[in-house]
Every structure is written in C-alpha cells, then in structure tokens.
mmCIF file with all atom_site columns, N, CA, C and O in Angstrom:
data_model
loop_
_atom_site.group_PDB
_atom_site.id
_atom_site.type_symbol
_atom_site.label_atom_id
_atom_site.label_alt_id
_atom_site.label_comp_id
_atom_site.label_asym_id
_atom_site.label_entity_id
_atom_site.label_seq_id
_atom_site.pdbx_PDB_ins_code
_atom_site.Cartn_x
_atom_site.Cartn_y
_atom_site.Cartn_z
_atom_site.occupancy
_atom_site.B_iso_or_equiv
_atom_site.pdbx_formal_charge
_atom_site.auth_seq_id
_atom_site.auth_comp_id
_atom_site.auth_asym_id
_atom_site.auth_atom_id
_atom_site.pdbx_PDB_model_num
ATOM 1   N N  . MET A 1 1  ? -14.631 -32.411 17.618  1.00 0.00 ? 1  MET A N  1
ATOM 2   C CA . MET A 1 1  ? -15.270 -31.210 17.122  1.00 0.00 ? 1  MET A CA 1
ATOM 3   C C  . MET A 1 1  ? -14.488 -29.959 17.531  1.00 0.00 ? 1  MET A C  1
ATOM 4   O O  . MET A 1 1  ? -14.401 -29.013 16.767  1.00 0.00 ? 1  MET A O  1
ATOM 5   N N  . MET A 1 2  ? -13.914 -29.970 18.702  1.00 0.00 ? 2  MET A N  1
ATOM 6   C CA . MET A 1 2  ? -13.178 -28.806 19.169  1.00 0.00 ? 2  MET A CA 1
ATOM 7   C C  . MET A 1 2  ? -11.952 -28.552 18.290  1.00 0.00 ? 2  MET A C  1
ATOM 8   O O  . MET A 1 2  ? -11.630 -27.408 17.977  1.00 0.00 ? 2  MET A O  1
ATOM 9   N N  . PHE A 1 3  ? -11.289 -29.631 17.866  1.00 0.00 ? 3  PHE A N  1
ATOM 10  C CA . PHE A 1 3  ? -10.122 -29.486 16.998  1.00 0.00 ? 3  PHE A CA 1
ATOM 11  C C  . PHE A 1 3  ? -10.530 -28.871 15.664  1.00 0.00 ? 3  PHE A C  1
ATOM 12  O O  . PHE A 1 3  ? -9.827  -28.025 15.120  1.00 0.00 ? 3  PHE A O  1
ATOM 13  N N  . HIS A 1 4  ? -11.683 -29.288 15.149  1.00 0.00 ? 4  HIS A N  1
ATOM 14  C CA . HIS A 1 4  ? -12.173 -28.755 13.881  1.00 0.00 ? 4  HIS A CA 1
ATOM 15  C C  . HIS A 1 4  ? -12.426 -27.247 14.004  1.00 0.00 ? 4  HIS A C  1
ATOM 16  O O  . HIS A 1 4  ? -12.054 -26.468 13.110  1.00 0.00 ? 4  HIS A O  1
ATOM 17  N N  . ASP A 1 5  ? -13.057 -26.822 15.093  1.00 0.00 ? 5  ASP A N  1
ATOM 18  C CA . ASP A 1 5  ? -13.305 -25.394 15.316  1.00 0.00 ? 5  ASP A CA 1
ATOM 19  C C  . ASP A 1 5  ? -11.993 -24.622 15.415  1.00 0.00 ? 5  ASP A C  1
ATOM 20  O O  . ASP A 1 5  ? -11.862 -23.530 14.865  1.00 0.00 ? 5  ASP A O  1
ATOM 21  N N  . TYR A 1 6  ? -11.031 -25.190 16.122  1.00 0.00 ? 6  TYR A N  1
ATOM 22  C CA . TYR A 1 6  ? -9.722  -24.551 16.264  1.00 0.00 ? 6  TYR A CA 1
ATOM 23  C C  . TYR A 1 6  ? -9.044  -24.424 14.909  1.00 0.00 ? 6  TYR A C  1
ATOM 24  O O  . TYR A 1 6  ? -8.476  -23.395 14.579  1.00 0.00 ? 6  TYR A O  1
ATOM 25  N N  . SER A 1 7  ? -9.146  -25.484 14.122  1.00 0.00 ? 7  SER A N  1
ATOM 26  C CA . SER A 1 7  ? -8.545  -25.485 12.788  1.00 0.00 ? 7  SER A CA 1
ATOM 27  C C  . SER A 1 7  ? -9.176  -24.406 11.909  1.00 0.00 ? 7  SER A C  1
ATOM 28  O O  . SER A 1 7  ? -8.475  -23.669 11.204  1.00 0.00 ? 7  SER A O  1
ATOM 29  N N  . LEU A 1 8  ? -10.489 -24.293 11.946  1.00 0.00 ? 8  LEU A N  1
ATOM 30  C CA . LEU A 1 8  ? -11.176 -23.272 11.160  1.00 0.00 ? 8  LEU A CA 1
ATOM 31  C C  . LEU A 1 8  ? -10.789 -21.871 11.628  1.00 0.00 ? 8  LEU A C  1
ATOM 32  O O  . LEU A 1 8  ? -10.563 -20.976 10.806  1.00 0.00 ? 8  LEU A O  1
ATOM 33  N N  . ALA A 1 9  ? -10.708 -21.696 12.940  1.00 0.00 ? 9  ALA A N  1
ATOM 34  C CA . ALA A 1 9  ? -10.336 -20.386 13.485  1.00 0.00 ? 9  ALA A CA 1
ATOM 35  C C  . ALA A 1 9  ? -8.912  -20.020 13.074  1.00 0.00 ? 9  ALA A C  1
ATOM 36  O O  . ALA A 1 9  ? -8.628  -18.876 12.708  1.00 0.00 ? 9  ALA A O  1
ATOM 37  N N  . THR A 1 10 ? -8.011  -20.986 13.122  1.00 0.00 ? 10 THR A N  1
ATOM 38  C CA . THR A 1 10 ? -6.616  -20.744 12.731  1.00 0.00 ? 10 THR A CA 1
ATOM 39  C C  . THR A 1 10 ? -6.526  -20.406 11.250  1.00 0.00 ? 10 THR A C  1
ATOM 40  O O  . THR A 1 10 ? -5.808  -19.483 10.857  1.00 0.00 ? 10 THR A O  1
ATOM 41  N N  . GLU A 1 11 ? -7.271  -21.133 10.435  1.00 0.00 ? 11 GLU A N  1
ATOM 42  C CA . GLU A 1 11 ? -7.278  -20.868 9.001   1.00 0.00 ? 11 GLU A CA 1
ATOM 43  C C  . GLU A 1 11 ? -7.820  -19.464 8.711   1.00 0.00 ? 11 GLU A C  1
ATOM 44  O O  . GLU A 1 11 ? -7.272  -18.732 7.892   1.00 0.00 ? 11 GLU A O  1
ATOM 45  N N  . ARG A 1 12 ? -8.887  -19.091 9.395   1.00 0.00 ? 12 ARG A N  1
ATOM 46  C CA . ARG A 1 12 ? -9.477  -17.753 9.207   1.00 0.00 ? 12 ARG A CA 1
ATOM 47  C C  . ARG A 1 12 ? -8.504  -16.657 9.650   1.00 0.00 ? 12 ARG A C  1
ATOM 48  O O  . ARG A 1 12 ? -8.370  -15.633 8.983   1.00 0.00 ? 12 ARG A O  1
ATOM 49  N N  . MET A 1 13 ? -7.820  -16.895 10.757  1.00 0.00 ? 13 MET A N  1
ATOM 50  C CA . MET A 1 13 ? -6.851  -15.920 11.247  1.00 0.00 ? 13 MET A CA 1
ATOM 51  C C  . MET A 1 13 ? -5.728  -15.730 10.231  1.00 0.00 ? 13 MET A C  1
ATOM 52  O O  . MET A 1 13 ? -5.310  -14.606 9.943   1.00 0.00 ? 13 MET A O  1
ATOM 53  N N  . THR A 1 14 ? -5.250  -16.818 9.657   1.00 0.00 ? 14 THR A N  1
ATOM 54  C CA . THR A 1 14 ? -4.202  -16.750 8.639   1.00 0.00 ? 14 THR A CA 1
ATOM 55  C C  . THR A 1 14 ? -4.691  -15.970 7.419   1.00 0.00 ? 14 THR A C  1
ATOM 56  O O  . THR A 1 14 ? -3.977  -15.130 6.872   1.00 0.00 ? 14 THR A O  1
ATOM 57  N N  . GLU A 1 15 ? -5.927  -16.233 7.028   1.00 0.00 ? 15 GLU A N  1
ATOM 58  C CA . GLU A 1 15 ? -6.506  -15.537 5.878   1.00 0.00 ? 15 GLU A CA 1
ATOM 59  C C  . GLU A 1 15 ? -6.630  -14.033 6.150   1.00 0.00 ? 15 GLU A C  1
ATOM 60  O O  . GLU A 1 15 ? -6.302  -13.206 5.294   1.00 0.00 ? 15 GLU A O  1
ATOM 61  N N  . LEU A 1 16 ? -7.078  -13.671 7.351   1.00 0.00 ? 16 LEU A N  1
ATOM 62  C CA . LEU A 1 16 ? -7.210  -12.258 7.699   1.00 0.00 ? 16 LEU A CA 1
ATOM 63  C C  . LEU A 1 16 ? -5.853  -11.563 7.741   1.00 0.00 ? 16 LEU A C  1
ATOM 64  O O  . LEU A 1 16 ? -5.730  -10.411 7.308   1.00 0.00 ? 16 LEU A O  1
ATOM 65  N N  . ARG A 1 17 ? -4.843  -12.250 8.236   1.00 0.00 ? 17 ARG A N  1
ATOM 66  C CA . ARG A 1 17 ? -3.498  -11.665 8.248   1.00 0.00 ? 17 ARG A CA 1
ATOM 67  C C  . ARG A 1 17 ? -3.000  -11.429 6.832   1.00 0.00 ? 17 ARG A C  1
ATOM 68  O O  . ARG A 1 17 ? -2.389  -10.407 6.538   1.00 0.00 ? 17 ARG A O  1
ATOM 69  N N  . ARG A 1 18 ? -3.249  -12.387 5.952   1.00 0.00 ? 18 ARG A N  1
ATOM 70  C CA . ARG A 1 18 ? -2.832  -12.250 4.552   1.00 0.00 ? 18 ARG A CA 1
ATOM 71  C C  . ARG A 1 18 ? -3.543  -11.062 3.898   1.00 0.00 ? 18 ARG A C  1
ATOM 72  O O  . ARG A 1 18 ? -2.935  -10.268 3.188   1.00 0.00 ? 18 ARG A O  1
ATOM 73  N N  . GLU A 1 19 ? -4.849  -10.940 4.159   1.00 0.00 ? 19 GLU A N  1
ATOM 74  C CA . GLU A 1 19 ? -5.600  -9.809  3.607   1.00 0.00 ? 19 GLU A CA 1
ATOM 75  C C  . GLU A 1 19 ? -5.062  -8.482  4.146   1.00 0.00 ? 19 GLU A C  1
ATOM 76  O O  . GLU A 1 19 ? -4.948  -7.508  3.393   1.00 0.00 ? 19 GLU A O  1
ATOM 77  N N  . ALA A 1 20 ? -4.730  -8.453  5.422   1.00 0.00 ? 20 ALA A N  1
ATOM 78  C CA . ALA A 1 20 ? -4.176  -7.231  6.016   1.00 0.00 ? 20 ALA A CA 1
ATOM 79  C C  . ALA A 1 20 ? -2.831  -6.888  5.383   1.00 0.00 ? 20 ALA A C  1
ATOM 80  O O  . ALA A 1 20 ? -2.550  -5.720  5.096   1.00 0.00 ? 20 ALA A O  1
ATOM 81  N N  . ASP A 1 21 ? -2.004  -7.901  5.162   1.00 0.00 ? 21 ASP A N  1
ATOM 82  C CA . ASP A 1 21 ? -0.711  -7.677  4.504   1.00 0.00 ? 21 ASP A CA 1
ATOM 83  C C  . ASP A 1 21 ? -0.908  -7.136  3.091   1.00 0.00 ? 21 ASP A C  1
ATOM 84  O O  . ASP A 1 21 ? -0.227  -6.194  2.674   1.00 0.00 ? 21 ASP A O  1
ATOM 85  N N  . ASP A 1 22 ? -1.856  -7.715  2.358   1.00 0.00 ? 22 ASP A N  1
ATOM 86  C CA . ASP A 1 22 ? -2.138  -7.256  0.996   1.00 0.00 ? 22 ASP A CA 1
ATOM 87  C C  . ASP A 1 22 ? -2.620  -5.801  1.000   1.00 0.00 ? 22 ASP A C  1
ATOM 88  O O  . ASP A 1 22 ? -2.226  -5.005  0.143   1.00 0.00 ? 22 ASP A O  1
ATOM 89  N N  . THR A 1 23 ? -3.448  -5.471  1.981   1.00 0.00 ? 23 THR A N  1
ATOM 90  C CA . THR A 1 23 ? -3.954  -4.099  2.084   1.00 0.00 ? 23 THR A CA 1
ATOM 91  C C  . THR A 1 23 ? -2.825  -3.133  2.384   1.00 0.00 ? 23 THR A C  1
ATOM 92  O O  . THR A 1 23 ? -2.753  -2.042  1.788   1.00 0.00 ? 23 THR A O  1
ATOM 93  N N  . ARG A 1 24 ? -1.920  -3.524  3.276   1.00 0.00 ? 24 ARG A N  1
ATOM 94  C CA . ARG A 1 24 ? -0.777  -2.655  3.591   1.00 0.00 ? 24 ARG A CA 1
ATOM 95  C C  . ARG A 1 24 ? 0.089   -2.422  2.356   1.00 0.00 ? 24 ARG A C  1
ATOM 96  O O  . ARG A 1 24 ? 0.519   -1.299  2.083   1.00 0.00 ? 24 ARG A O  1
ATOM 97  N N  . VAL A 1 25 ? 0.341   -3.480  1.596   1.00 0.00 ? 25 VAL A N  1
ATOM 98  C CA . VAL A 1 25 ? 1.154   -3.348  0.381   1.00 0.00 ? 25 VAL A CA 1
ATOM 99  C C  . VAL A 1 25 ? 0.459   -2.420  -0.613  1.00 0.00 ? 25 VAL A C  1
ATOM 100 O O  . VAL A 1 25 ? 1.094   -1.534  -1.201  1.00 0.00 ? 25 VAL A O  1
ATOM 101 N N  . ALA A 1 26 ? -0.844  -2.601  -0.784  1.00 0.00 ? 26 ALA A N  1
ATOM 102 C CA . ALA A 1 26 ? -1.590  -1.744  -1.713  1.00 0.00 ? 26 ALA A CA 1
ATOM 103 C C  . ALA A 1 26 ? -1.532  -0.283  -1.268  1.00 0.00 ? 26 ALA A C  1
ATOM 104 O O  . ALA A 1 26 ? -1.327  0.612   -2.094  1.00 0.00 ? 26 ALA A O  1
ATOM 105 N N  . ASN A 1 27 ? -1.689  -0.047  0.022   1.00 0.00 ? 27 ASN A N  1
ATOM 106 C CA . ASN A 1 27 ? -1.630  1.333   0.527   1.00 0.00 ? 27 ASN A CA 1
ATOM 107 C C  . ASN A 1 27 ? -0.243  1.940   0.326   1.00 0.00 ? 27 ASN A C  1
ATOM 108 O O  . ASN A 1 27 ? -0.119  3.122   -0.002  1.00 0.00 ? 27 ASN A O  1
ATOM 109 N N  . ARG A 1 28 ? 0.791   1.140   0.498   1.00 0.00 ? 28 ARG A N  1
ATOM 110 C CA . ARG A 1 28 ? 2.153   1.638   0.280   1.00 0.00 ? 28 ARG A CA 1
ATOM 111 C C  . ARG A 1 28 ? 2.384   1.976   -1.185  1.00 0.00 ? 28 ARG A C  1
ATOM 112 O O  . ARG A 1 28 ? 3.061   2.968   -1.508  1.00 0.00 ? 28 ARG A O  1
ATOM 113 N N  . LEU A 1 29 ? 1.840   1.169   -2.092  1.00 0.00 ? 29 LEU A N  1
ATOM 114 C CA . LEU A 1 29 ? 1.970   1.467   -3.519  1.00 0.00 ? 29 LEU A CA 1
ATOM 115 C C  . LEU A 1 29 ? 1.256   2.760   -3.881  1.00 0.00 ? 29 LEU A C  1
ATOM 116 O O  . LEU A 1 29 ? 1.773   3.578   -4.649  1.00 0.00 ? 29 LEU A O  1
ATOM 117 N N  . VAL A 1 30 ? 0.076   2.962   -3.325  1.00 0.00 ? 30 VAL A N  1
ATOM 118 C CA . VAL A 1 30 ? -0.670  4.195   -3.583  1.00 0.00 ? 30 VAL A CA 1
ATOM 119 C C  . VAL A 1 30 ? 0.134   5.389   -3.078  1.00 0.00 ? 30 VAL A C  1
ATOM 120 O O  . VAL A 1 30 ? 0.275   6.403   -3.774  1.00 0.00 ? 30 VAL A O  1
ATOM 121 N N  . ALA A 1 31 ? 0.680   5.285   -1.878  1.00 0.00 ? 31 ALA A N  1
ATOM 122 C CA . ALA A 1 31 ? 1.476   6.380   -1.318  1.00 0.00 ? 31 ALA A CA 1
ATOM 123 C C  . ALA A 1 31 ? 2.723   6.630   -2.160  1.00 0.00 ? 31 ALA A C  1
ATOM 124 O O  . ALA A 1 31 ? 3.090   7.786   -2.416  1.00 0.00 ? 31 ALA A O  1
ATOM 125 N N  . ALA A 1 32 ? 3.371   5.563   -2.620  1.00 0.00 ? 32 ALA A N  1
ATOM 126 C CA . ALA A 1 32 ? 4.574   5.719   -3.440  1.00 0.00 ? 32 ALA A CA 1
ATOM 127 C C  . ALA A 1 32 ? 4.239   6.431   -4.750  1.00 0.00 ? 32 ALA A C  1
ATOM 128 O O  . ALA A 1 32 ? 4.985   7.311   -5.192  1.00 0.00 ? 32 ALA A O  1
ATOM 129 N N  . ARG A 1 33 ? 3.125   6.068   -5.357  1.00 0.00 ? 33 ARG A N  1
ATOM 130 C CA . ARG A 1 33 ? 2.717   6.738   -6.598  1.00 0.00 ? 33 ARG A CA 1
ATOM 131 C C  . ARG A 1 33 ? 2.426   8.214   -6.347  1.00 0.00 ? 33 ARG A C  1
ATOM 132 O O  . ARG A 1 33 ? 2.779   9.082   -7.151  1.00 0.00 ? 33 ARG A O  1
ATOM 133 N N  . ARG A 1 34 ? 1.776   8.483   -5.226  1.00 0.00 ? 34 ARG A N  1
ATOM 134 C CA . ARG A 1 34 ? 1.450   9.873   -4.887  1.00 0.00 ? 34 ARG A CA 1
ATOM 135 C C  . ARG A 1 34 ? 2.726   10.692  -4.711  1.00 0.00 ? 34 ARG A C  1
ATOM 136 O O  . ARG A 1 34 ? 2.843   11.797  -5.234  1.00 0.00 ? 34 ARG A O  1
ATOM 137 N N  . TRP A 1 35 ? 3.698   10.141  -3.970  1.00 0.00 ? 35 TRP A N  1
ATOM 138 C CA . TRP A 1 35 ? 4.969   10.853  -3.766  1.00 0.00 ? 35 TRP A CA 1
ATOM 139 C C  . TRP A 1 35 ? 5.715   11.021  -5.078  1.00 0.00 ? 35 TRP A C  1
ATOM 140 O O  . TRP A 1 35 ? 6.356   12.041  -5.323  1.00 0.00 ? 35 TRP A O  1
ATOM 141 N N  . SER A 1 36 ? 5.633   10.015  -5.935  1.00 0.00 ? 36 SER A N  1
ATOM 142 C CA . SER A 1 36 ? 6.297   10.094  -7.235  1.00 0.00 ? 36 SER A CA 1
ATOM 143 C C  . SER A 1 36 ? 5.698   11.214  -8.078  1.00 0.00 ? 36 SER A C  1
ATOM 144 O O  . SER A 1 36 ? 6.417   11.996  -8.718  1.00 0.00 ? 36 SER A O  1
ATOM 145 N N  . ARG A 1 37 ? 4.372   11.310  -8.094  1.00 0.00 ? 37 ARG A N  1
ATOM 146 C CA . ARG A 1 37 ? 3.716   12.393  -8.842  1.00 0.00 ? 37 ARG A CA 1
ATOM 147 C C  . ARG A 1 37 ? 4.092   13.754  -8.264  1.00 0.00 ? 37 ARG A C  1
ATOM 148 O O  . ARG A 1 37 ? 4.337   14.702  -9.014  1.00 0.00 ? 37 ARG A O  1
ATOM 149 N N  . LEU A 1 38 ? 4.135   13.841  -6.947  1.00 0.00 ? 38 LEU A N  1
ATOM 150 C CA . LEU A 1 38 ? 4.515   15.101  -6.310  1.00 0.00 ? 38 LEU A CA 1
ATOM 151 C C  . LEU A 1 38 ? 5.951   15.477  -6.667  1.00 0.00 ? 38 LEU A C  1
ATOM 152 O O  . LEU A 1 38 ? 6.240   16.632  -6.984  1.00 0.00 ? 38 LEU A O  1
ATOM 153 N N  . ALA A 1 39 ? 6.851   14.503  -6.657  1.00 0.00 ? 39 ALA A N  1
ATOM 154 C CA . ALA A 1 39 ? 8.255   14.765  -7.006  1.00 0.00 ? 39 ALA A CA 1
ATOM 155 C C  . ALA A 1 39 ? 8.369   15.199  -8.467  1.00 0.00 ? 39 ALA A C  1
ATOM 156 O O  . ALA A 1 39 ? 9.135   16.117  -8.791  1.00 0.00 ? 39 ALA A O  1
ATOM 157 N N  . SER A 1 40 ? 7.616   14.567  -9.340  1.00 0.00 ? 40 SER A N  1
ATOM 158 C CA . SER A 1 40 ? 7.634   14.954  -10.759 1.00 0.00 ? 40 SER A CA 1
ATOM 159 C C  . SER A 1 40 ? 7.121   16.374  -10.937 1.00 0.00 ? 40 SER A C  1
ATOM 160 O O  . SER A 1 40 ? 7.693   17.165  -11.707 1.00 0.00 ? 40 SER A O  1
ATOM 161 N N  . TRP A 1 41 ? 6.053   16.715  -10.239 1.00 0.00 ? 41 TRP A N  1
ATOM 162 C CA . TRP A 1 41 ? 5.518   18.063  -10.317 1.00 0.00 ? 41 TRP A CA 1
ATOM 163 C C  . TRP A 1 41 ? 6.552   19.080  -9.828  1.00 0.00 ? 41 TRP A C  1
ATOM 164 O O  . TRP A 1 41 ? 6.768   20.105  -10.477 1.00 0.00 ? 41 TRP A O  1
ATOM 165 N N  . ALA A 1 42 ? 7.193   18.775  -8.688  1.00 0.00 ? 42 ALA A N  1
ATOM 166 C CA . ALA A 1 42 ? 8.204   19.695  -8.139  1.00 0.00 ? 42 ALA A CA 1
ATOM 167 C C  . ALA A 1 42 ? 9.364   19.865  -9.113  1.00 0.00 ? 42 ALA A C  1
ATOM 168 O O  . ALA A 1 42 ? 9.890   20.966  -9.282  1.00 0.00 ? 42 ALA A O  1
ATOM 169 N N  . GLN A 1 43 ? 9.744   18.776  -9.768  1.00 0.00 ? 43 GLN A N  1
ATOM 170 C CA . GLN A 1 43 ? 10.841  18.852  -10.740 1.00 0.00 ? 43 GLN A CA 1
ATOM 171 C C  . GLN A 1 43 ? 10.451  19.730  -11.933 1.00 0.00 ? 43 GLN A C  1
ATOM 172 O O  . GLN A 1 43 ? 11.249  20.553  -12.402 1.00 0.00 ? 43 GLN A O  1
ATOM 173 N N  . ARG A 1 44 ? 9.224   19.567  -12.411 1.00 0.00 ? 44 ARG A N  1
ATOM 174 C CA . ARG A 1 44 ? 8.755   20.411  -13.519 1.00 0.00 ? 44 ARG A CA 1
ATOM 175 C C  . ARG A 1 44 ? 8.723   21.882  -13.111 1.00 0.00 ? 44 ARG A C  1
ATOM 176 O O  . ARG A 1 44 ? 9.122   22.757  -13.887 1.00 0.00 ? 44 ARG A O  1
ATOM 177 N N  . GLN A 1 45 ? 8.261   22.148  -11.907 1.00 0.00 ? 45 GLN A N  1
ATOM 178 C CA . GLN A 1 45 ? 8.218   23.530  -11.421 1.00 0.00 ? 45 GLN A CA 1
ATOM 179 C C  . GLN A 1 45 ? 9.622   24.117  -11.315 1.00 0.00 ? 45 GLN A C  1
ATOM 180 O O  . GLN A 1 45 ? 9.841   25.278  -11.653 1.00 0.00 ? 45 GLN A O  1
ATOM 181 N N  . ALA A 1 46 ? 10.569  23.310  -10.837 1.00 0.00 ? 46 ALA A N  1
ATOM 182 C CA . ALA A 1 46 ? 11.954  23.786  -10.711 1.00 0.00 ? 46 ALA A CA 1
ATOM 183 C C  . ALA A 1 46 ? 12.544  24.081  -12.086 1.00 0.00 ? 46 ALA A C  1
ATOM 184 O O  . ALA A 1 46 ? 13.236  25.089  -12.273 1.00 0.00 ? 46 ALA A O  1
ATOM 185 N N  . ARG A 1 47 ? 12.269  23.214  -13.068 1.00 0.00 ? 47 ARG A N  1
ATOM 186 C CA . ARG A 1 47 ? 12.767  23.463  -14.433 1.00 0.00 ? 47 ARG A CA 1
ATOM 187 C C  . ARG A 1 47 ? 12.162  24.743  -14.995 1.00 0.00 ? 47 ARG A C  1
ATOM 188 O O  . ARG A 1 47 ? 12.864  25.556  -15.599 1.00 0.00 ? 47 ARG A O  1
ATOM 189 N N  . LYS A 1 48 ? 10.855  24.914  -14.788 1.00 0.00 ? 48 LYS A N  1
ATOM 190 C CA . LYS A 1 48 ? 10.187  26.101  -15.290 1.00 0.00 ? 48 LYS A CA 1
ATOM 191 C C  . LYS A 1 48 ? 10.778  27.349  -14.626 1.00 0.00 ? 48 LYS A C  1
ATOM 192 O O  . LYS A 1 48 ? 11.041  28.347  -15.308 1.00 0.00 ? 48 LYS A O  1
ATOM 193 N N  . ALA A 1 49 ? 10.985  27.293  -13.331 1.00 0.00 ? 49 ALA A N  1
ATOM 194 C CA . ALA A 1 49 ? 11.559  28.448  -12.627 1.00 0.00 ? 49 ALA A CA 1
ATOM 195 C C  . ALA A 1 49 ? 12.969  28.742  -13.127 1.00 0.00 ? 49 ALA A C  1
ATOM 196 O O  . ALA A 1 49 ? 13.354  29.894  -13.295 1.00 0.00 ? 49 ALA A O  1
ATOM 197 N N  . GLY A 1 50 ? 13.727  27.693  -13.418 1.00 0.00 ? 50 GLY A N  1
ATOM 198 C CA . GLY A 1 50 ? 15.082  27.861  -13.947 1.00 0.00 ? 50 GLY A CA 1
ATOM 199 C C  . GLY A 1 50 ? 15.063  28.510  -15.315 1.00 0.00 ? 50 GLY A C  1
ATOM 200 O O  . GLY A 1 50 ? 15.883  29.383  -15.618 1.00 0.00 ? 50 GLY A O  1
ATOM 201 N N  . ARG A 1 51 ? 14.116  28.098  -16.170 1.00 0.00 ? 51 ARG A N  1
ATOM 202 C CA . ARG A 1 51 ? 14.004  28.711  -17.501 1.00 0.00 ? 51 ARG A CA 1
ATOM 203 C C  . ARG A 1 51 ? 13.569  30.171  -17.392 1.00 0.00 ? 51 ARG A C  1
ATOM 204 O O  . ARG A 1 51 ? 14.045  31.031  -18.131 1.00 0.00 ? 51 ARG A O  1
ATOM 205 N N  . ASP A 1 52 ? 12.667  30.443  -16.464 1.00 0.00 ? 52 ASP A N  1
ATOM 206 C CA . ASP A 1 52 ? 12.189  31.824  -16.300 1.00 0.00 ? 52 ASP A CA 1
ATOM 207 C C  . ASP A 1 52 ? 13.324  32.739  -15.814 1.00 0.00 ? 52 ASP A C  1
ATOM 208 O O  . ASP A 1 52 ? 13.346  33.920  -16.160 1.00 0.00 ? 52 ASP A O  1
ATOM 209 N N  . LEU A 1 53 ? 14.227  32.187  -15.030 1.00 0.00 ? 53 LEU A N  1
ATOM 210 C CA . LEU A 1 53 ? 15.361  32.986  -14.555 1.00 0.00 ? 53 LEU A CA 1
ATOM 211 C C  . LEU A 1 53 ? 16.421  33.201  -15.634 1.00 0.00 ? 53 LEU A C  1
ATOM 212 O O  . LEU A 1 53 ? 17.075  34.226  -15.685 1.00 0.00 ? 53 LEU A O  1
ATOM 213 N N  . GLY A 1 54 ? 16.587  32.169  -16.470 1.00 0.00 ? 54 GLY A N  1
ATOM 214 C CA . GLY A 1 54 ? 17.650  32.188  -17.465 1.00 0.00 ? 54 GLY A CA 1
ATOM 215 C C  . GLY A 1 54 ? 17.264  32.927  -18.682 1.00 0.00 ? 54 GLY A C  1
ATOM 216 O O  . GLY A 1 54 ? 17.852  33.645  -19.374 1.00 0.00 ? 54 GLY A O  1
#
C-alpha cells in the first residue's frame, strides 16, 4: 500500500509540474503579445511624428 501511495504522489507531482510549466509558457506568450503591441504602437507613433516633421 505504501508503494501505491508513493506512486500516486509522484504522479500528482509530475502533473503539477506540467501544469506549472504550461502556465509559465502561457504567461510568456501573453507578455510577448503585450510587448509586440507596444512595439507596434511605438512604431506607428514614430512614423506619425516623422510625417508631421516632414
């Protein structure tokens, strides 16, 4: 019975690690999209400022 409990605990630990990894990847994708939108906005602002000067 002790081996069975250990096996279940190990399986659960592996599952929790996988979920944590998935969450980290999802958070990184969200951050990357946010930075991408910010960079696009900055680029549009720079183009607009360049046109206003020219």
